[in-house]
Structure formats: C-alpha cells, structure tokens
Coordinates of C-alpha atoms in Angstrom, one line a residue:
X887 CA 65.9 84.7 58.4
X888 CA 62.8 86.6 56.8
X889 CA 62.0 90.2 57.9
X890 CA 59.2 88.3 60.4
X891 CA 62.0 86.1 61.9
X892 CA 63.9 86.2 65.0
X893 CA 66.5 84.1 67.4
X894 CA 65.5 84.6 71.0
X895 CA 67.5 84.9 74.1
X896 CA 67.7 81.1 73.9
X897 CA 69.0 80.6 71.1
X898 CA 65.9 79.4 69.2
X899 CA 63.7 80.4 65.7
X900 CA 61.0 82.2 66.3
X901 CA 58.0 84.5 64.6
X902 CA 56.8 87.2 65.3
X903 CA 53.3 85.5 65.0
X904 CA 53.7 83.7 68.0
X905 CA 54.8 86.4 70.6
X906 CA 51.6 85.0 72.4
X907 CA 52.7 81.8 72.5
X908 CA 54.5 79.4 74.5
X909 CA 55.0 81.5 77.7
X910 CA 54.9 78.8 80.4
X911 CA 55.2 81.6 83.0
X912 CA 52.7 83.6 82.1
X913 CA 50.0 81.2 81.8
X914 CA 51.0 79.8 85.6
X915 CA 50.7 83.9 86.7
X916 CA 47.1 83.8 84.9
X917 CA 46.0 80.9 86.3
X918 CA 47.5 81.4 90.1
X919 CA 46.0 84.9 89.8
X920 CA 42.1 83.6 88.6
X921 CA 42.7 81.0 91.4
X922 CA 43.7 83.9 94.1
X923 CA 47.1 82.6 94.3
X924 CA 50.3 83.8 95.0
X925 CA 53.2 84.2 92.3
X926 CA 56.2 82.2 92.4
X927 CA 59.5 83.9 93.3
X928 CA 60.7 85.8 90.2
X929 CA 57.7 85.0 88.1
X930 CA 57.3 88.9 87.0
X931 CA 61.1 89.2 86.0
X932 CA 61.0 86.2 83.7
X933 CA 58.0 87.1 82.1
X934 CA 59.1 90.5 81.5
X935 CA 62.1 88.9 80.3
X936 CA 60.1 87.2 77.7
X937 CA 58.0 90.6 76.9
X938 CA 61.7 92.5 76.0
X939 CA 62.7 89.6 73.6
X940 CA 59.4 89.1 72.0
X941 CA 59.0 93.0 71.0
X942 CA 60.7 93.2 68.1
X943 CA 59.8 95.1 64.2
X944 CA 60.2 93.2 60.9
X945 CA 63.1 94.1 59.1
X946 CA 64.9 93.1 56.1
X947 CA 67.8 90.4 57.6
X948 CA 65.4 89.3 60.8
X949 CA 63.1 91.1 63.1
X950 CA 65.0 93.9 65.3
X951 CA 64.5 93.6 69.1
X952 CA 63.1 97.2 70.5
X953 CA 64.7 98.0 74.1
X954 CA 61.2 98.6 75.6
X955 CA 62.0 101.4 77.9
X956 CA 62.2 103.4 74.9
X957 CA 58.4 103.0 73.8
X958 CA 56.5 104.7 77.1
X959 CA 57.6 108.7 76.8
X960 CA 56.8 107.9 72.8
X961 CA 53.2 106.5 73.4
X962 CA 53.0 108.0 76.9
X963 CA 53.8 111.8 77.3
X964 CA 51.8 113.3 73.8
X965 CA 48.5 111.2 75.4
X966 CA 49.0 112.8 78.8
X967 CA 49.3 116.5 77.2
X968 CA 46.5 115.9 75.0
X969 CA 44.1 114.9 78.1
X970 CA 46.1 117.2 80.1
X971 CA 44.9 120.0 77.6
X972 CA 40.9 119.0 78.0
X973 CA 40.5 120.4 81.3
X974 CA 42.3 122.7 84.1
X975 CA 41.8 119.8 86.9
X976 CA 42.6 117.3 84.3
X977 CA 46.4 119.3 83.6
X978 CA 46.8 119.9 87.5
X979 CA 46.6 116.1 88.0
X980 CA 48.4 114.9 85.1
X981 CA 51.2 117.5 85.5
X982 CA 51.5 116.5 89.2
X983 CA 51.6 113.4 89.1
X984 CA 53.8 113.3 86.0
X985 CA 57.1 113.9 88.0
X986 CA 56.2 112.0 90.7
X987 CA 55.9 108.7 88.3
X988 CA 59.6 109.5 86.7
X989 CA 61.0 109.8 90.1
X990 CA 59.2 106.3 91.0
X991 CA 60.9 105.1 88.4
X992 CA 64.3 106.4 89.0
X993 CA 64.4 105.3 92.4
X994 CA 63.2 101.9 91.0
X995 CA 66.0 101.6 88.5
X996 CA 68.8 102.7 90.5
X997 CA 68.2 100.5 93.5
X998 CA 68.3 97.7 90.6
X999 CA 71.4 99.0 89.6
X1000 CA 69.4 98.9 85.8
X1001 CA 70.8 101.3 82.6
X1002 CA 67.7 102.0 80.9
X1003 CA 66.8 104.4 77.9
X1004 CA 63.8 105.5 79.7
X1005 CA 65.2 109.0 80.7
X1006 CA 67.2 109.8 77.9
X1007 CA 64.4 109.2 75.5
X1008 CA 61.7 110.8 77.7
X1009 CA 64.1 114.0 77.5
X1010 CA 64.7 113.6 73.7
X1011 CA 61.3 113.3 73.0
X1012 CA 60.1 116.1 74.9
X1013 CA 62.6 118.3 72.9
X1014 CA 61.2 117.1 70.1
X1015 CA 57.4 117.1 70.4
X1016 CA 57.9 120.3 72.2
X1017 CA 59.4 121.7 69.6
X1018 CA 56.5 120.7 67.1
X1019 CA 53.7 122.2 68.8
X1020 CA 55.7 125.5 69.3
X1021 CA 55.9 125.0 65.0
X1022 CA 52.5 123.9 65.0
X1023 CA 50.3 126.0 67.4
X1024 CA 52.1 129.0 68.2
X1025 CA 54.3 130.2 65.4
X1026 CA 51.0 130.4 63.1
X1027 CA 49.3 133.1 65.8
X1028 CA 51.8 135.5 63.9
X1029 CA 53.5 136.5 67.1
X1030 CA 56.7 135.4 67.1
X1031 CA 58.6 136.6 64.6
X1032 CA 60.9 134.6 61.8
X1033 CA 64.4 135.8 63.5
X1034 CA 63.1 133.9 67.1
X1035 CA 62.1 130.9 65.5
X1036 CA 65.7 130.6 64.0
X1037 CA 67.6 131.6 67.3
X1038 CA 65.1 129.4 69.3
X1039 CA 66.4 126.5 66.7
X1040 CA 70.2 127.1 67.0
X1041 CA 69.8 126.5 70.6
X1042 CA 67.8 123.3 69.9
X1043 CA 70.8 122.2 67.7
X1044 CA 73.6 123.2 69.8
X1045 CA 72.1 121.9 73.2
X1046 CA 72.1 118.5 71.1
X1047 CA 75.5 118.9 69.6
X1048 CA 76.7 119.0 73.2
X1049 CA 74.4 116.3 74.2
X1050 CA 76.2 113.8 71.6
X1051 CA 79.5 115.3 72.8
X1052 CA 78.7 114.3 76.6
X1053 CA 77.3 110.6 75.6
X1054 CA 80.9 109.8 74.2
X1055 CA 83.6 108.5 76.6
X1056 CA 83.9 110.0 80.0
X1057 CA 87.3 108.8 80.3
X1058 CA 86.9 105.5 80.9
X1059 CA 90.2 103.7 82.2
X1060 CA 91.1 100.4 79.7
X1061 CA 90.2 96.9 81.1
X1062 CA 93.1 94.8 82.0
X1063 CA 93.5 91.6 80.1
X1064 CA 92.8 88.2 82.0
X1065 CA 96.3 87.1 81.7
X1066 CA 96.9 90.8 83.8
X1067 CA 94.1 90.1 85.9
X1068 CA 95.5 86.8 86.8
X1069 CA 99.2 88.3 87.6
X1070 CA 97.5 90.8 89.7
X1071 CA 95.5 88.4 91.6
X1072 CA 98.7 86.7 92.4
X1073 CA 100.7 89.5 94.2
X1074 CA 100.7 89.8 97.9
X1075 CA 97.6 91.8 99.2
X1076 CA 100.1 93.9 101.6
X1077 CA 101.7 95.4 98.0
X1078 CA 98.2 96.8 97.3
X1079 CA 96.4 99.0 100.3
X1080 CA 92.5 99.6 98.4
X1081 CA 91.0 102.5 98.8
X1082 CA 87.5 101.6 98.6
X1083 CA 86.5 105.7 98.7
X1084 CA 88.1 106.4 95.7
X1085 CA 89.7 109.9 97.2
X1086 CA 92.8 108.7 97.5
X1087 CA 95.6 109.5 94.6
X1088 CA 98.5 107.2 93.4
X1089 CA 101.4 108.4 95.5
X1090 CA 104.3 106.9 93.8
X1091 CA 105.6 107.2 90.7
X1092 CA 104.7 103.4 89.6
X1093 CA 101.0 105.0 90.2
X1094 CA 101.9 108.6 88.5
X1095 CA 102.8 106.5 85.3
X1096 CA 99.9 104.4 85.3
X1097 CA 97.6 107.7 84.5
X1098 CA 99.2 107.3 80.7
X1099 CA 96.1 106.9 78.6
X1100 CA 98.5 105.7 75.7
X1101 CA 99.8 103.1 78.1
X1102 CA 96.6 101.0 77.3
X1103 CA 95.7 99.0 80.3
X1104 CA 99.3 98.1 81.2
X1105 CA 100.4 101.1 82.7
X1106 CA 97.1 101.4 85.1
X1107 CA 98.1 97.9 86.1
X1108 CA 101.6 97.5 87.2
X1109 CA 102.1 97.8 90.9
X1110 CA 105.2 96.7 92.4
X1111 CA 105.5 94.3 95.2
X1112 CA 108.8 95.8 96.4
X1113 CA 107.1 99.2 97.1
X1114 CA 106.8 99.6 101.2
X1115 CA 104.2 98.4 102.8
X1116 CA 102.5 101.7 104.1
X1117 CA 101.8 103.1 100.9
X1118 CA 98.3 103.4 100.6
X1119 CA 96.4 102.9 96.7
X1120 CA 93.6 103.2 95.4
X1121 CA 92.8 100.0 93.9
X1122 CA 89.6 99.2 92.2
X1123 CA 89.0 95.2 93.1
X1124 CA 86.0 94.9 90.5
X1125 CA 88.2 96.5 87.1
X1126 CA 91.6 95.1 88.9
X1127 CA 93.0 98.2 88.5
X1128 CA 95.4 101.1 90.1
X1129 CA 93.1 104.1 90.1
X1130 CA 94.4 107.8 89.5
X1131 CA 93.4 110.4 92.2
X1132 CA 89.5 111.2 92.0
X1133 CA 88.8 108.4 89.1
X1134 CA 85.9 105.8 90.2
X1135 CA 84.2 102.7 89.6
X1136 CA 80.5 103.9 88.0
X1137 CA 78.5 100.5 89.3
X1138 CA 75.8 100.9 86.7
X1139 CA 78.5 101.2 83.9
X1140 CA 80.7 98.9 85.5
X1141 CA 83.8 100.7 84.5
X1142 CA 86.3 102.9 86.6
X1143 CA 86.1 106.7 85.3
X1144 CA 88.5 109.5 85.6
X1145 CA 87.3 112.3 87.8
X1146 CA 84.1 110.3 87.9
X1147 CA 81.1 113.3 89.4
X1148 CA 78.3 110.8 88.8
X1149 CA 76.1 108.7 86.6
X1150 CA 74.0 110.6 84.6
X1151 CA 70.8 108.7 83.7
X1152 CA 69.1 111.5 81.1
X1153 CA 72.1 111.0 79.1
X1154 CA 72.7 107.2 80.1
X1155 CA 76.3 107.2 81.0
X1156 CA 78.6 108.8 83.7
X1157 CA 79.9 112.1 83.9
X1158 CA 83.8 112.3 84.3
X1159 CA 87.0 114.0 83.0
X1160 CA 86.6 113.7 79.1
X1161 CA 83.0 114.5 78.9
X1162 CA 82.0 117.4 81.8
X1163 CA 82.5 120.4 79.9
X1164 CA 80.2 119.3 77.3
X1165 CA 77.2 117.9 80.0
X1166 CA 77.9 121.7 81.6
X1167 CA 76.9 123.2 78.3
X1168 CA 74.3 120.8 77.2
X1169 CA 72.3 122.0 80.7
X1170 CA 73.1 125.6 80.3
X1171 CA 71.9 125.7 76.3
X1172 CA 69.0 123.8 76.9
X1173 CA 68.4 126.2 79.8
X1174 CA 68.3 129.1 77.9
X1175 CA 66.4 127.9 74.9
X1176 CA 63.7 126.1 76.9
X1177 CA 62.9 129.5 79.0
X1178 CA 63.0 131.6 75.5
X1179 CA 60.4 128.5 74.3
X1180 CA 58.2 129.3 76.9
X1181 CA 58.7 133.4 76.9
X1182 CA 57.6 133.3 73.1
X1183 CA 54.6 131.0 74.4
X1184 CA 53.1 133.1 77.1
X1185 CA 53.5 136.1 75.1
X1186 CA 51.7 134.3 72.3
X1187 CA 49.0 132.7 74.2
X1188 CA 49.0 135.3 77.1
X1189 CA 48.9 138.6 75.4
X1190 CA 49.8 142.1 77.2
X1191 CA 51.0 139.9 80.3
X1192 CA 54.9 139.4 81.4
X1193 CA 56.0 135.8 81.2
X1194 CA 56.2 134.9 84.9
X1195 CA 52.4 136.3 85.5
X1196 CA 50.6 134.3 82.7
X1197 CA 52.5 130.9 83.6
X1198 CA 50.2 131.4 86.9
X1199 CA 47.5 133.8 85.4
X1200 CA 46.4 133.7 82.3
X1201 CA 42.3 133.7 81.9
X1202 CA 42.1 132.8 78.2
X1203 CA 44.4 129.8 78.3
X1204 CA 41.4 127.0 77.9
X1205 CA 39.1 129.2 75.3
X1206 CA 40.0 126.7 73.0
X1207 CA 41.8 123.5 72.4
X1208 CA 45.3 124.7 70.5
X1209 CA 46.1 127.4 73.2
X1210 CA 45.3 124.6 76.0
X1211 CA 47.6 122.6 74.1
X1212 CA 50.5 125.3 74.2
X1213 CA 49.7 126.4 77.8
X1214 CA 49.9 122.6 79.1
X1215 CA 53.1 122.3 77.2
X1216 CA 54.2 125.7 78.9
X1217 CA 53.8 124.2 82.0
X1218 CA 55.7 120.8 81.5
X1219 CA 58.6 122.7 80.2
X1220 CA 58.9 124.7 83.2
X1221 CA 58.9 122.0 85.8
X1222 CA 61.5 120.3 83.4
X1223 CA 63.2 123.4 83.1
X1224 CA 63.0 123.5 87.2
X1225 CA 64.6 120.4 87.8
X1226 CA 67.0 121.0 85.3
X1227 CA 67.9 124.1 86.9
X1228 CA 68.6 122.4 90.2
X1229 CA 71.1 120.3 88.4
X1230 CA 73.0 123.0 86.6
X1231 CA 72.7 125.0 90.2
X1232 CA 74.6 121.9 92.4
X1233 CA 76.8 121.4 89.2
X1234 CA 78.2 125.2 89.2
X1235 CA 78.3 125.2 92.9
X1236 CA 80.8 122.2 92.8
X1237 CA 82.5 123.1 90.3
X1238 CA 83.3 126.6 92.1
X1239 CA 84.5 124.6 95.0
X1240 CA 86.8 122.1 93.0
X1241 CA 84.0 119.3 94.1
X1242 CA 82.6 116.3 92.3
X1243 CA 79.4 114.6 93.6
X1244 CA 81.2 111.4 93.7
X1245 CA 83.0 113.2 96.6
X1246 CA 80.7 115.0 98.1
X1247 CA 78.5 111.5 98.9
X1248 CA 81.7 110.5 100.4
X1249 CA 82.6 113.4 102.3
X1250 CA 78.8 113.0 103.9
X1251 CA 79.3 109.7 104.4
X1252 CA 81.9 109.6 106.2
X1253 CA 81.7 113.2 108.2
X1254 CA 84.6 114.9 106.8
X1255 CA 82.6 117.7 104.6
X1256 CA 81.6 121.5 105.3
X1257 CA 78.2 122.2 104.1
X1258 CA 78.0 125.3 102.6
X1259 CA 75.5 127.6 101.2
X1260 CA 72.6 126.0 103.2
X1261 CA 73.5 122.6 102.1
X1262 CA 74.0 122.8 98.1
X1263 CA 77.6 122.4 98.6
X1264 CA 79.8 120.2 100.4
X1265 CA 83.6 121.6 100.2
X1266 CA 85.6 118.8 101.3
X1267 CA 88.6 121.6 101.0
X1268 CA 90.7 118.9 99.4
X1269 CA 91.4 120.3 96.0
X1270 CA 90.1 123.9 96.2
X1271 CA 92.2 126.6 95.4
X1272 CA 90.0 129.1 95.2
X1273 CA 87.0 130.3 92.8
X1274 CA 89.8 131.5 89.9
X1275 CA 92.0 128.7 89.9
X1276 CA 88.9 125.9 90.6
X1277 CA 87.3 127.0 86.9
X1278 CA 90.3 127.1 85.3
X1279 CA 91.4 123.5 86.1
X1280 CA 87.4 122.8 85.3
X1281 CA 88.2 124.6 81.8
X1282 CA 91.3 122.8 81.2
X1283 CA 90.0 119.1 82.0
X1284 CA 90.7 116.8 79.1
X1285 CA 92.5 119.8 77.0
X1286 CA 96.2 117.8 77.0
X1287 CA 96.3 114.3 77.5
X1288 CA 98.5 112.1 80.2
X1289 CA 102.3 111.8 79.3
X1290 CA 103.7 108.5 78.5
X1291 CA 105.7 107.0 81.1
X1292 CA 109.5 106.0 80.7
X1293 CA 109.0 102.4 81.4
X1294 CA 106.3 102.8 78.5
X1295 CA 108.6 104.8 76.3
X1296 CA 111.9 102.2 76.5

C-alpha cells in the first residue's frame, strides 16, 4: 500500500481520493431528504459507519484510520473559547451550553453501551490548551512569578503520571478458554446458584482459590458439581466465570473486574481493585493544580481582588482580547473543576464507608441501602468497619497479590 492507500471495513483497496465516492447510503439519504422523504431504518448508523472508516491520514505503510470521536474537543473547544472571549453574552451562552452538550452526549453514549475517546481527549486537551494560554497570556503580565509556574507544572505532570497509572488494568479477571467454556456450559445449573448483583462472595474454598491471579483463568473457573446444592455463587454468565466477592461484569468493557466501583468514561476504562488508588490521586492532583491555575489567573487579570470575587466580579476582564481569553478560560476550568469536585466528593464519601458505586446502584435498586449525608452516600453496612479500618483496606488494595491455591500449586 502507498501512504494514500487503505483496506476498508470490507476488506477492499481504497484511496483516500475517493472518500466521496461510492456511498450508496448516503446518496439514497440525499435524495429521500430533497424529495421530503423519510430514512430507511439504520440509514444514519451505516453511513456514519462509512464516515469512521473513510477518515483516515496518509502514512508511510497505508493510510491510518482516525477514531473520530477524537477530532471534536481538538477542532471544537479552542473555537468556542475564542468566540466565547468576543463578548460577555457570547461566553455566558457558550459556557452554558457547553456542559449541557457533553452531558447530551454522555447520556447518548452510555445508553448505546458505546466506549468512545470523546471524554478522555476532551479532558486531555483541555489540560493542554489550558495550559498554553496560562504560558501564553498570563505568565508574560509578569505576575506570577518563575517558582509558581514550576509548581503549577509538577502538578500537571503528576496528575498525568497518575492518569497513565489508572488507564492500566483495573484487575481484570482472565477469560476462560472455549474448551473451559464448553466444560462449564456442561455442568448441571443446580451446581452453580448466579448471583446476577454481583454482592455476593465465593463461600467455599473451591471459590476462595479461584481469586489466585497466578492461577490464570483456571482457578476462577473450576466449580465443583459435588458441592451442595444451597450454596449460592456469584457466577458471571457473559465471562463464564466464578466471581470473587465485590468483582463485576463492566458491560461497556465487557470484562468482569475486581472490586469493580464503575466505568470511568474520562479515562475510558473501569475503575476496580488494581487501579483506584491511582484514579483517587489523579482527581485530587488535578484538583489542586487546576484551582492554583485559576488563583494565579484572577490575580493576574483581576488585580487587588481575592480569587473567589473576581471569578464573579471583575470589571476589566473584556478591556481587551488576551485577558478575555484568560478570563473565559478561568471560567471553563472552574465548572470542570466543579464537576470534578463532585466526583472526588462521592468517591471520598464511599470510600469512608467501605462503598463502591457498583454497590451502591444496587443497594438503591433493590431497597437495602441507608442514605446518608443527604444522599451522597449510600452505606449498605456490608463491609464497613469503621472510618480507620475502611481507608486502610482502601490503602492496601492491590499492595499483595492473591495466594496460589493448593490444587494450583500440586
């Protein structure tokens, strides 16, 4: 293939020069819609089906596919501050409507049951073109002083250091082969009681063994059809699997999860034993550094005013273009920062309790939580032991990994 070159989702040569051509679908849209008629079922899907594979970039052993959800916060969000920073009414209707469109989207995606890059490069983005016009428009003013720009940068770097850490595995449980699958498939269903909730722990020691990590997928599948009949499991039926107490299937992911809390879509993948420590200090480092960002700001732009004042006050904000810029980008920051807050609020508050939001959906479901603390909390008094113990076994999570069985040893 030249750098032009491509082979589409079906299996065919293609150009790059013809990404306008040959798109049954789309002409039939055009020409129902001139006509005032209505789409076919599932017209839209396929054509945006064909839009995905036709966006590509020449490179040197074919052209390279683009995941599309990646190119709107790029082309998007520095057009919207820009117009944002014209006018006050224009940056009250942009920045208000702004968070309104992502949660549109959110809602869209995960009734879809869709992964998409959208949020996680919307939020990298933002970091980043944040972080230029605070290099760009307010560190020349001469306000802010050479040690801040360096501690305001080793927060940038660390909240991304723990940002990789919590995109790496959450604790996935391994897949069972087929020829497992098959064997499970065929034991009696009375040997294996599901659990569909996913609150219910392995009460044997057949099930205590099949936590080993180390046992690969064989210890999480044996289940023995002698065990009695009233012992209940918690049996994933889409991984085929013997789950450990509080692992769960993430339906987005597809895979089953130890201590699964939920699926994180700014960092596109789930939350769970191995990685919650790190998502906990990714929110509480960008935390700080974005409300020191946007204390150097106001103190820049907004002179002789304290920072919580000039975010709602501060006259000389629109004199001229660069300061509009940084007080615009002020104000996205802090209803980021906001909703970021939120999270890192629920996620202390559950952690204090012993709580994952996994089980907390659960416990509302099915009536058997205590909402606490006007609602932010739902203690479903199952594994609390107090505020102490609760952070120390939050401390501890992944810090010594599962013992090998002695089936698995011999």
């Amino acid at each position: 293939l030249c750098c032009c070159e491509y082979v589409d989702r079906r299996g065919e040569r293609n150009h790059l020069a013809a990404c306008c051509c040959d798109c049954q679908d789309l002409d039939e849209s055009c020409e129902r819609w001139l006509t005032c008629k209505s789409l076919p079922p599932g017209a839209l899907e396929r054509i945006a089906d064909t839009v995905a594979d036709r966006v590509r970039i020449p490179w040197f052993a074919g052209a390279v596919k683009i995941n599309v959800s990646l190119v709107p916060p790029l082309v998007l969000l520095p057009v919207f501050l820009h117009v944002a920073a014209l006018h006050f009414l224009l940056g009250l209707v942009i920045l208000t409507s702004l968070p309104v469109v992502v949660l549109w989207y959110y809602y869209l995606t995960h009734r879809r049951k869709e992964r998409t890059l959208f949020f996680l490069s919307l939020g990298l983005f933002s970091l980043g073109y944040m972080y230029y016009v605070f290099l760009q428009e307010v560190v020349p003013r001469g306000h802010v002083r050479y040690s801040q720009v360096v501690a305001l940068t080793c927060g940038l770097i660390l909240m991304l250091a723990a940002l990789s850490r919590a995109k790496k595995d959450p604790g996935y449980l391994p897949i069972l082969a087929n020829n497992e699958k098959s064997s499970h498939q065929a034991l009696p269903n009375k040997s294996v009681r599901g659990s569909s909730n996913g609150l219910h722990g392995v009460a044997t020691s057949g099930a205590a063994s099949s936590r080993a990590l180390n046992g690969e997928a064989k210890s999480y599948s044996r289940v023995s059809a002698e065990e009695p009949e009233g012992v209940k499991k918690d049996w994933c039926t889409k991984c085929q699997l013997v789950r450990p107490a509080r692992a769960g299937h993430c339906r987005l992911c597809g895979r089953c999860v130890r201590r699964l809390d939920h699926h994180c879509v700014w960092i596109n993948s789930c939350v769970g034993e191995q990685n919650h420590q790190a998502f906990i200090l990714a929110l509480s480092s960008f935390m700080l550094t974005s409300v020191y960002g946007i204390t150097l700001t106001l103190h820049t732009v907004c002179r002789g005013r304290t920072p919580f004042v000039a975010l709602f006050y501060c006259p000389g904000a629109y004199s001229d273009y660069s300061s509009a810029l940084s007080f615009t980008c002020v104000w996205y920051c802090a209803i980021v920062t906001a909703g970021m807050g939120y999270i890192l609020l629920i996620q202390l508050l559950n952690i204090s309790y012993n709580v994952t939001e996994r089980e907390a959906r659960l416990a509302l479901r099915d009536n058997t939580g205590r909402r606490l603390l006007g609602g932010l909390v739902i203690d479903t008094g199952q594994y609390n032991r107090g505020f102490l113990c609760n952070w120390g076994h939050f401390l501890s999570l992944g810090s010594s990994p599962p013992q090998r069985s002695a089936e698995d040893i011999v």
